[in-house]
């Protein structure tokens, strides 16, 4: 009986040692499993977080690149439109300036040509007048007074006509000279016809009136020369005045063009500065919007991450609580079993003894 009790007691001691070592091994294995599972979960979380961050960075880079390309294309289109408008405006200004210069040059050339024609016609008229006057002096001494009177009336008519015709073009003046010349030719023809009839009657009276007519002719010639010189001076003064007025108009047009271009350049600089300020404000607003969106995405991601981590912790805590409660219940049952077995063994030993 003592040997049997000893064997049972030694078996009980060995079973208790084995159970204690098993419980320690089991607790160590559970701790290692939880640590390994936590390490695996952290690795998986870090891998997922890295992947999500890379995806977000790639997506943000794609969105930023797309917006940058759209802004770049829009900017290039706006720049091309502005450059086209500037080039067209510059071309129109150059074209207007070229047309103005061509008009000025053509008007000057036409005026020079008309003046040369007028001077040639004037010289021709003067030569014709000198020839006619000399011829009349030599051939028409008896009718000198009448010729001088006709010349004076012609000169007065010419003076009034030139005063009226200086407001028109040189062609009208040439036409008037031509009409006057034709009138003079007709008058000469009439005079020749009258001369043939009155030659016999004027022969006696011609010698008496030659000296008086020569004096009157010299006086009239002096008056005509003084009037013609005054008219020539006035014509020169009018031409100089017209040239000065043209130069003043050209200078005023040039000054107006220069002021307009200066105002345009100032307006262009102001518009460019306003555009740059507006674009900067728009880009800053877009950056703030993207920053706010990124903050919202980060906050949502961190909230999801925290919720996921909280759920993991909650699940781990529930598992640990369940294991701890099961271990506590098992230990309690084992203690009850050991006490019951011990009481049974004591009763058996007492009964056997």
Short mmCIF file of C-alpha atoms in Angstrom, two decimals:
data_model
loop_
_atom_site.label_atom_id
_atom_site.label_comp_id
_atom_site.label_asym_id
_atom_site.label_seq_id
_atom_site.Cartn_x
_atom_site.Cartn_y
_atom_site.Cartn_z
CA UNK A 1 0.00 0.00 0.00
CA UNK A 2 2.88 2.43 0.83
CA UNK A 3 4.53 1.61 -2.49
CA UNK A 4 1.24 2.21 -4.36
CA UNK A 5 0.71 5.52 -2.50
CA UNK A 6 4.27 6.58 -3.30
CA UNK A 7 3.85 5.75 -6.96
CA UNK A 8 0.54 7.67 -7.09
CA UNK A 9 2.05 10.59 -5.23
CA UNK A 10 5.12 10.67 -7.50
CA UNK A 11 2.85 10.44 -10.55
CA UNK A 12 0.79 13.34 -9.16
CA UNK A 13 3.95 15.43 -8.59
CA UNK A 14 5.28 14.62 -12.08
CA UNK A 15 1.85 15.40 -13.64
CA UNK A 16 1.77 18.74 -11.83
CA UNK A 17 5.28 19.62 -13.03
CA UNK A 18 4.42 18.61 -16.60
CA UNK A 19 1.20 20.65 -16.47
CA UNK A 20 3.05 23.69 -15.09
CA UNK A 21 5.72 23.41 -17.81
CA UNK A 22 2.96 22.99 -20.41
CA UNK A 23 1.18 26.08 -19.10
CA UNK A 24 4.43 28.09 -19.23
CA UNK A 25 5.20 26.83 -22.72
CA UNK A 26 1.65 27.58 -23.83
CA UNK A 27 1.79 31.14 -22.38
CA UNK A 28 5.19 31.73 -24.07
CA UNK A 29 3.83 30.41 -27.38
CA UNK A 30 0.75 32.66 -27.06
CA UNK A 31 2.95 35.68 -26.33
CA UNK A 32 5.22 34.82 -29.28
CA UNK A 33 2.20 34.33 -31.54
CA UNK A 34 0.71 37.68 -30.49
CA UNK A 35 4.07 39.41 -30.99
CA UNK A 36 4.55 37.75 -34.39
CA UNK A 37 1.01 38.54 -35.44
CA UNK A 38 1.46 42.18 -34.28
CA UNK A 39 4.75 42.36 -36.24
CA UNK A 40 3.02 40.90 -39.33
CA UNK A 41 0.10 43.32 -38.91
CA UNK A 42 2.53 46.27 -38.52
CA UNK A 43 4.49 45.14 -41.61
CA UNK A 44 1.27 44.80 -43.57
CA UNK A 45 0.05 48.19 -42.31
CA UNK A 46 3.38 49.84 -43.19
CA UNK A 47 3.29 48.19 -46.64
CA UNK A 48 -0.32 49.31 -47.23
CA UNK A 49 0.50 52.82 -45.93
CA UNK A 50 3.54 53.06 -48.25
CA UNK A 51 1.45 51.84 -51.20
CA UNK A 52 -1.35 54.30 -50.41
CA UNK A 53 1.17 57.18 -50.06
CA UNK A 54 2.80 56.23 -53.40
CA UNK A 55 -0.62 56.00 -55.06
CA UNK A 56 -1.58 59.38 -53.60
CA UNK A 57 1.72 60.94 -54.71
CA UNK A 58 1.35 59.48 -58.22
CA UNK A 59 -2.26 60.63 -58.42
CA UNK A 60 -1.42 64.11 -57.13
CA UNK A 61 1.52 64.31 -59.57
CA UNK A 62 -0.80 63.24 -62.40
CA UNK A 63 -3.49 65.78 -61.40
CA UNK A 64 -0.88 68.55 -60.96
CA UNK A 65 0.74 67.69 -64.29
CA UNK A 66 -2.65 67.65 -66.02
CA UNK A 67 -3.60 71.02 -64.51
CA UNK A 68 -0.16 72.43 -65.35
CA UNK A 69 -0.47 71.26 -68.98
CA UNK A 70 -3.96 72.74 -69.25
CA UNK A 71 -2.73 76.03 -67.74
CA UNK A 72 0.28 75.94 -70.06
CA UNK A 73 -1.89 75.36 -73.15
CA UNK A 74 -4.27 78.13 -72.05
CA UNK A 75 -1.33 80.48 -71.42
CA UNK A 76 0.18 79.65 -74.82
CA UNK A 77 -3.17 80.30 -76.53
CA UNK A 78 -3.61 83.61 -74.69
CA UNK A 79 -0.03 84.62 -75.53
CA UNK A 80 -0.54 83.70 -79.20
CA UNK A 81 -3.79 85.72 -79.30
CA UNK A 82 -2.14 88.74 -77.61
CA UNK A 83 0.92 88.52 -79.88
CA UNK A 84 -1.35 88.21 -82.94
CA UNK A 85 -3.32 91.30 -81.86
CA UNK A 86 -0.11 93.22 -81.12
CA UNK A 87 1.41 92.20 -84.48
CA UNK A 88 -1.79 93.11 -86.34
CA UNK A 89 -2.02 96.45 -84.56
CA UNK A 90 1.65 97.17 -85.28
CA UNK A 91 1.11 96.17 -88.93
CA UNK A 92 -1.93 98.45 -89.18
CA UNK A 93 0.02 101.32 -87.60
CA UNK A 94 2.94 100.76 -89.99
CA UNK A 95 0.52 100.50 -92.92
CA UNK A 96 -1.23 103.73 -91.90
CA UNK A 97 2.14 105.46 -91.46
CA UNK A 98 3.33 104.16 -94.86
CA UNK A 99 0.09 105.33 -96.52
CA UNK A 100 0.43 108.72 -94.86
CA UNK A 101 4.07 109.01 -96.00
CA UNK A 102 3.09 107.92 -99.52
CA UNK A 103 0.28 110.49 -99.61
CA UNK A 104 2.62 113.21 -98.36
CA UNK A 105 5.27 112.21 -100.90
CA UNK A 106 2.78 112.02 -103.76
CA UNK A 107 1.17 115.32 -102.84
CA UNK A 108 4.59 116.92 -102.59
CA UNK A 109 5.61 115.41 -105.92
CA UNK A 110 2.37 116.50 -107.59
CA UNK A 111 2.73 119.98 -106.08
CA UNK A 112 6.33 120.16 -107.33
CA UNK A 113 5.26 118.98 -110.78
CA UNK A 114 2.38 121.45 -110.89
CA UNK A 115 4.64 124.22 -109.72
CA UNK A 116 7.19 123.39 -112.42
CA UNK A 117 4.42 123.37 -115.03
CA UNK A 118 3.11 126.62 -113.63
CA UNK A 119 6.59 128.19 -113.74
CA UNK A 120 7.09 126.98 -117.30
CA UNK A 121 3.70 128.32 -118.27
CA UNK A 122 4.45 131.54 -116.45
CA UNK A 123 7.78 131.91 -118.23
CA UNK A 124 6.05 131.14 -121.52
CA UNK A 125 3.36 133.69 -120.74
CA UNK A 126 5.96 136.26 -119.75
CA UNK A 127 7.91 135.62 -122.93
CA UNK A 128 4.75 135.82 -125.00
CA UNK A 129 3.74 138.99 -123.21
CA UNK A 130 7.17 140.52 -123.76
CA UNK A 131 7.09 139.54 -127.42
CA UNK A 132 3.55 140.84 -127.83
CA UNK A 133 4.40 144.06 -126.04
CA UNK A 134 7.53 144.60 -128.10
CA UNK A 135 5.62 143.82 -131.22
CA UNK A 136 2.84 146.16 -130.21
CA UNK A 137 5.38 148.88 -129.38
CA UNK A 138 7.01 148.51 -132.76
CA UNK A 139 3.90 147.93 -134.82
CA UNK A 140 1.10 149.61 -132.94
CA UNK A 141 2.37 153.01 -131.82
CA UNK A 142 -0.85 154.76 -132.70
CA UNK A 143 -2.96 152.43 -130.62
CA UNK A 144 -0.55 152.40 -127.69
CA UNK A 145 -2.90 154.14 -125.31
CA UNK A 146 -5.66 151.72 -126.13
CA UNK A 147 -3.22 148.78 -125.82
CA UNK A 148 -1.94 150.06 -122.45
CA UNK A 149 -5.52 150.47 -121.25
CA UNK A 150 -6.31 146.93 -122.42
CA UNK A 151 -3.12 145.65 -120.74
CA UNK A 152 -4.03 147.42 -117.51
CA UNK A 153 -7.53 145.95 -117.62
CA UNK A 154 -6.04 142.56 -118.43
CA UNK A 155 -3.55 142.86 -115.55
CA UNK A 156 -6.29 143.92 -113.13
CA UNK A 157 -8.42 141.07 -114.34
CA UNK A 158 -5.45 138.70 -114.01
CA UNK A 159 -4.65 140.00 -110.53
CA UNK A 160 -8.25 139.51 -109.39
CA UNK A 161 -8.36 136.11 -111.09
CA UNK A 162 -5.08 135.00 -109.49
CA UNK A 163 -6.26 136.22 -106.08
CA UNK A 164 -9.38 134.13 -106.55
CA UNK A 165 -7.55 131.14 -108.09
CA UNK A 166 -4.84 130.85 -105.42
CA UNK A 167 -7.37 128.87 -103.36
CA UNK A 168 -7.58 126.25 -106.08
CA UNK A 169 -5.11 124.02 -107.81
CA UNK A 170 -2.47 125.01 -110.32
CA UNK A 171 -4.41 123.38 -113.15
CA UNK A 172 -7.18 125.97 -112.83
CA UNK A 173 -4.56 128.74 -112.94
CA UNK A 174 -3.05 127.21 -116.09
CA UNK A 175 -6.48 126.92 -117.63
CA UNK A 176 -7.19 130.59 -116.81
CA UNK A 177 -3.87 131.60 -118.34
CA UNK A 178 -4.72 129.54 -121.36
CA UNK A 179 -8.15 131.16 -121.69
CA UNK A 180 -6.59 134.58 -121.25
CA UNK A 181 -4.03 133.73 -123.91
CA UNK A 182 -6.81 132.69 -126.31
CA UNK A 183 -8.70 135.87 -125.53
CA UNK A 184 -5.53 137.84 -126.27
CA UNK A 185 -5.09 135.99 -129.58
CA UNK A 186 -8.68 136.72 -130.52
CA UNK A 187 -8.22 140.32 -129.49
CA UNK A 188 -5.08 140.49 -131.61
CA UNK A 189 -6.98 139.11 -134.57
CA UNK A 190 -9.68 141.68 -134.06
CA UNK A 191 -7.06 144.30 -133.63
CA UNK A 192 -5.34 143.30 -136.88
CA UNK A 193 -8.61 143.54 -138.69
CA UNK A 194 -9.21 146.98 -137.20
CA UNK A 195 -5.62 147.93 -137.94
CA UNK A 196 -6.01 147.24 -141.62
CA UNK A 197 -8.97 149.54 -141.68
CA UNK A 198 -7.50 152.30 -139.51
CA UNK A 199 -3.89 152.37 -140.77
CA UNK A 200 -4.50 155.23 -143.13
CA UNK A 201 -6.38 157.32 -140.54
CA UNK A 202 -3.80 156.75 -137.76
CA UNK A 203 -0.68 157.55 -139.83
CA UNK A 204 -0.98 161.32 -139.30
CA UNK A 205 -1.79 161.09 -135.61
CA UNK A 206 0.86 158.47 -134.77
CA UNK A 207 3.91 160.72 -134.78
CA UNK A 208 2.31 163.16 -132.37
CA UNK A 209 1.32 160.56 -129.80
CA UNK A 210 4.50 158.44 -129.85
CA UNK A 211 6.39 160.45 -127.22
CA UNK A 212 3.42 160.74 -124.87
CA UNK A 213 2.60 157.08 -125.25
CA UNK A 214 6.23 156.10 -124.57
CA UNK A 215 6.12 158.07 -121.32
CA UNK A 216 2.79 156.57 -120.33
CA UNK A 217 4.04 153.12 -121.30
CA UNK A 218 7.14 153.47 -119.15
CA UNK A 219 5.00 154.59 -116.20
CA UNK A 220 2.55 151.74 -116.80
CA UNK A 221 5.42 149.26 -117.18
CA UNK A 222 6.86 150.44 -113.85
CA UNK A 223 3.45 150.00 -112.20
CA UNK A 224 3.01 146.57 -113.80
CA UNK A 225 6.49 145.50 -112.69
CA UNK A 226 5.89 146.67 -109.11
CA UNK A 227 2.47 144.91 -109.04
CA UNK A 228 3.96 141.73 -110.51
CA UNK A 229 6.85 141.74 -108.02
CA UNK A 230 4.38 142.16 -105.15
CA UNK A 231 2.28 139.33 -106.55
CA UNK A 232 5.41 137.14 -106.88
CA UNK A 233 6.37 137.87 -103.28
CA UNK A 234 2.85 137.03 -102.12
CA UNK A 235 2.87 133.76 -104.06
CA UNK A 236 6.23 132.81 -102.54
CA UNK A 237 4.93 133.72 -99.09
CA UNK A 238 1.81 131.59 -99.64
CA UNK A 239 3.93 128.61 -100.79
CA UNK A 240 6.22 128.96 -97.75
CA UNK A 241 3.15 129.26 -95.50
CA UNK A 242 1.60 126.12 -97.01
CA UNK A 243 4.90 124.23 -96.52
CA UNK A 244 5.03 125.37 -92.87
CA UNK A 245 1.42 124.27 -92.33
CA UNK A 246 2.17 120.85 -93.86
CA UNK A 247 5.26 120.45 -91.66
CA UNK A 248 3.22 121.44 -88.59
CA UNK A 249 0.50 118.92 -89.50
CA UNK A 250 3.09 116.20 -89.98
CA UNK A 251 4.77 117.02 -86.67
CA UNK A 252 1.43 117.07 -84.82
CA UNK A 253 0.48 113.73 -86.39
CA UNK A 254 3.84 112.28 -85.38
CA UNK A 255 3.49 113.63 -81.84
CA UNK A 256 -0.05 112.25 -81.57
CA UNK A 257 1.19 108.86 -82.83
CA UNK A 258 4.05 108.91 -80.32
CA UNK A 259 1.71 109.83 -77.44
CA UNK A 260 -0.73 107.10 -78.51
CA UNK A 261 2.05 104.51 -78.66
CA UNK A 262 3.36 105.58 -75.23
CA UNK A 263 -0.15 105.30 -73.77
CA UNK A 264 -0.55 101.89 -75.44
CA UNK A 265 2.76 100.65 -73.97
CA UNK A 266 1.77 101.87 -70.50
CA UNK A 267 -1.65 100.22 -70.83
CA UNK A 268 0.01 97.02 -72.05
CA UNK A 269 2.40 96.96 -69.07
CA UNK A 270 -0.51 97.56 -66.67
CA UNK A 271 -2.56 94.78 -68.32
CA UNK A 272 0.41 92.38 -68.16
CA UNK A 273 0.96 93.17 -64.46
CA UNK A 274 -2.77 92.69 -63.78
CA UNK A 275 -2.75 89.39 -65.66
CA UNK A 276 0.31 88.17 -63.76
CA UNK A 277 -1.27 89.22 -60.45
CA UNK A 278 -4.55 87.50 -61.35
CA UNK A 279 -2.77 84.34 -62.49
CA UNK A 280 -0.66 84.31 -59.32
CA UNK A 281 -3.79 84.75 -57.21
CA UNK A 282 -5.52 81.98 -59.15
CA UNK A 283 -2.52 79.62 -58.75
CA UNK A 284 -2.30 80.41 -55.02
CA UNK A 285 -6.02 79.78 -54.69
CA UNK A 286 -5.65 76.47 -56.53
CA UNK A 287 -2.69 75.52 -54.31
CA UNK A 288 -4.70 76.39 -51.18
CA UNK A 289 -7.61 74.32 -52.49
CA UNK A 290 -5.30 71.39 -53.23
CA UNK A 291 -3.67 71.79 -49.83
CA UNK A 292 -7.08 71.75 -48.13
CA UNK A 293 -8.10 68.71 -50.19
CA UNK A 294 -4.82 66.98 -49.26
CA UNK A 295 -5.42 67.82 -45.60
CA UNK A 296 -8.94 66.42 -45.82
CA UNK A 297 -7.66 63.26 -47.55
CA UNK A 298 -4.88 62.90 -44.96
CA UNK A 299 -7.31 63.45 -42.08
CA UNK A 300 -9.73 60.90 -43.58
CA UNK A 301 -6.91 58.44 -44.16
CA UNK A 302 -5.54 58.95 -40.63
CA UNK A 303 -9.04 58.57 -39.22
CA UNK A 304 -9.51 55.32 -41.20
CA UNK A 305 -6.06 54.19 -40.07
CA UNK A 306 -6.85 55.03 -36.44
CA UNK A 307 -10.22 53.28 -36.71
CA UNK A 308 -8.57 50.22 -38.23
CA UNK A 309 -5.86 50.21 -35.57
CA UNK A 310 -8.53 50.67 -32.88
CA UNK A 311 -10.47 47.73 -34.31
CA UNK A 312 -7.28 45.64 -34.35
CA UNK A 313 -6.52 46.62 -30.75
CA UNK A 314 -10.13 45.93 -29.78
CA UNK A 315 -10.03 42.51 -31.47
CA UNK A 316 -6.68 41.73 -29.81
CA UNK A 317 -8.01 42.89 -26.42
CA UNK A 318 -11.14 40.73 -26.86
CA UNK A 319 -9.00 37.72 -27.79
CA UNK A 320 -6.70 38.37 -24.83
CA UNK A 321 -9.69 38.78 -22.53
CA UNK A 322 -11.26 35.56 -23.84
CA UNK A 323 -7.97 33.68 -23.42
CA UNK A 324 -7.47 35.15 -19.95
CA UNK A 325 -11.03 34.29 -18.90
CA UNK A 326 -10.67 30.77 -20.32
CA UNK A 327 -7.32 30.37 -18.56
CA UNK A 328 -8.86 31.66 -15.29
CA UNK A 329 -11.86 29.32 -15.63
CA UNK A 330 -9.57 26.38 -16.49
CA UNK A 331 -7.28 27.15 -13.58
CA UNK A 332 -10.26 27.42 -11.24
CA UNK A 333 -11.65 24.11 -12.48
CA UNK A 334 -8.21 22.51 -12.16
CA UNK A 335 -7.81 23.76 -8.62
CA UNK A 336 -11.25 22.39 -7.77
CA UNK A 337 -10.29 19.11 -9.44
CA UNK A 338 -6.97 18.98 -7.58
CA UNK A 339 -8.65 19.70 -4.21
CA UNK A 340 -11.30 17.08 -4.94
CA UNK A 341 -8.63 14.56 -6.01
CA UNK A 342 -6.58 15.34 -2.92
CA UNK A 343 -9.63 14.84 -0.70
CA UNK A 344 -10.37 11.59 -2.52
CA UNK A 345 -6.76 10.41 -2.07
CA UNK A 346 -6.81 11.32 1.62
CA UNK A 347 -10.07 9.44 2.04
CA UNK A 348 -8.65 6.47 0.14
CA UNK A 349 -5.42 6.51 2.15
CA UNK A 350 -7.36 6.81 5.38
CA UNK A 351 -9.66 3.97 4.34
CA UNK A 352 -6.76 1.86 3.22
CA UNK A 353 -4.84 2.66 6.37
#
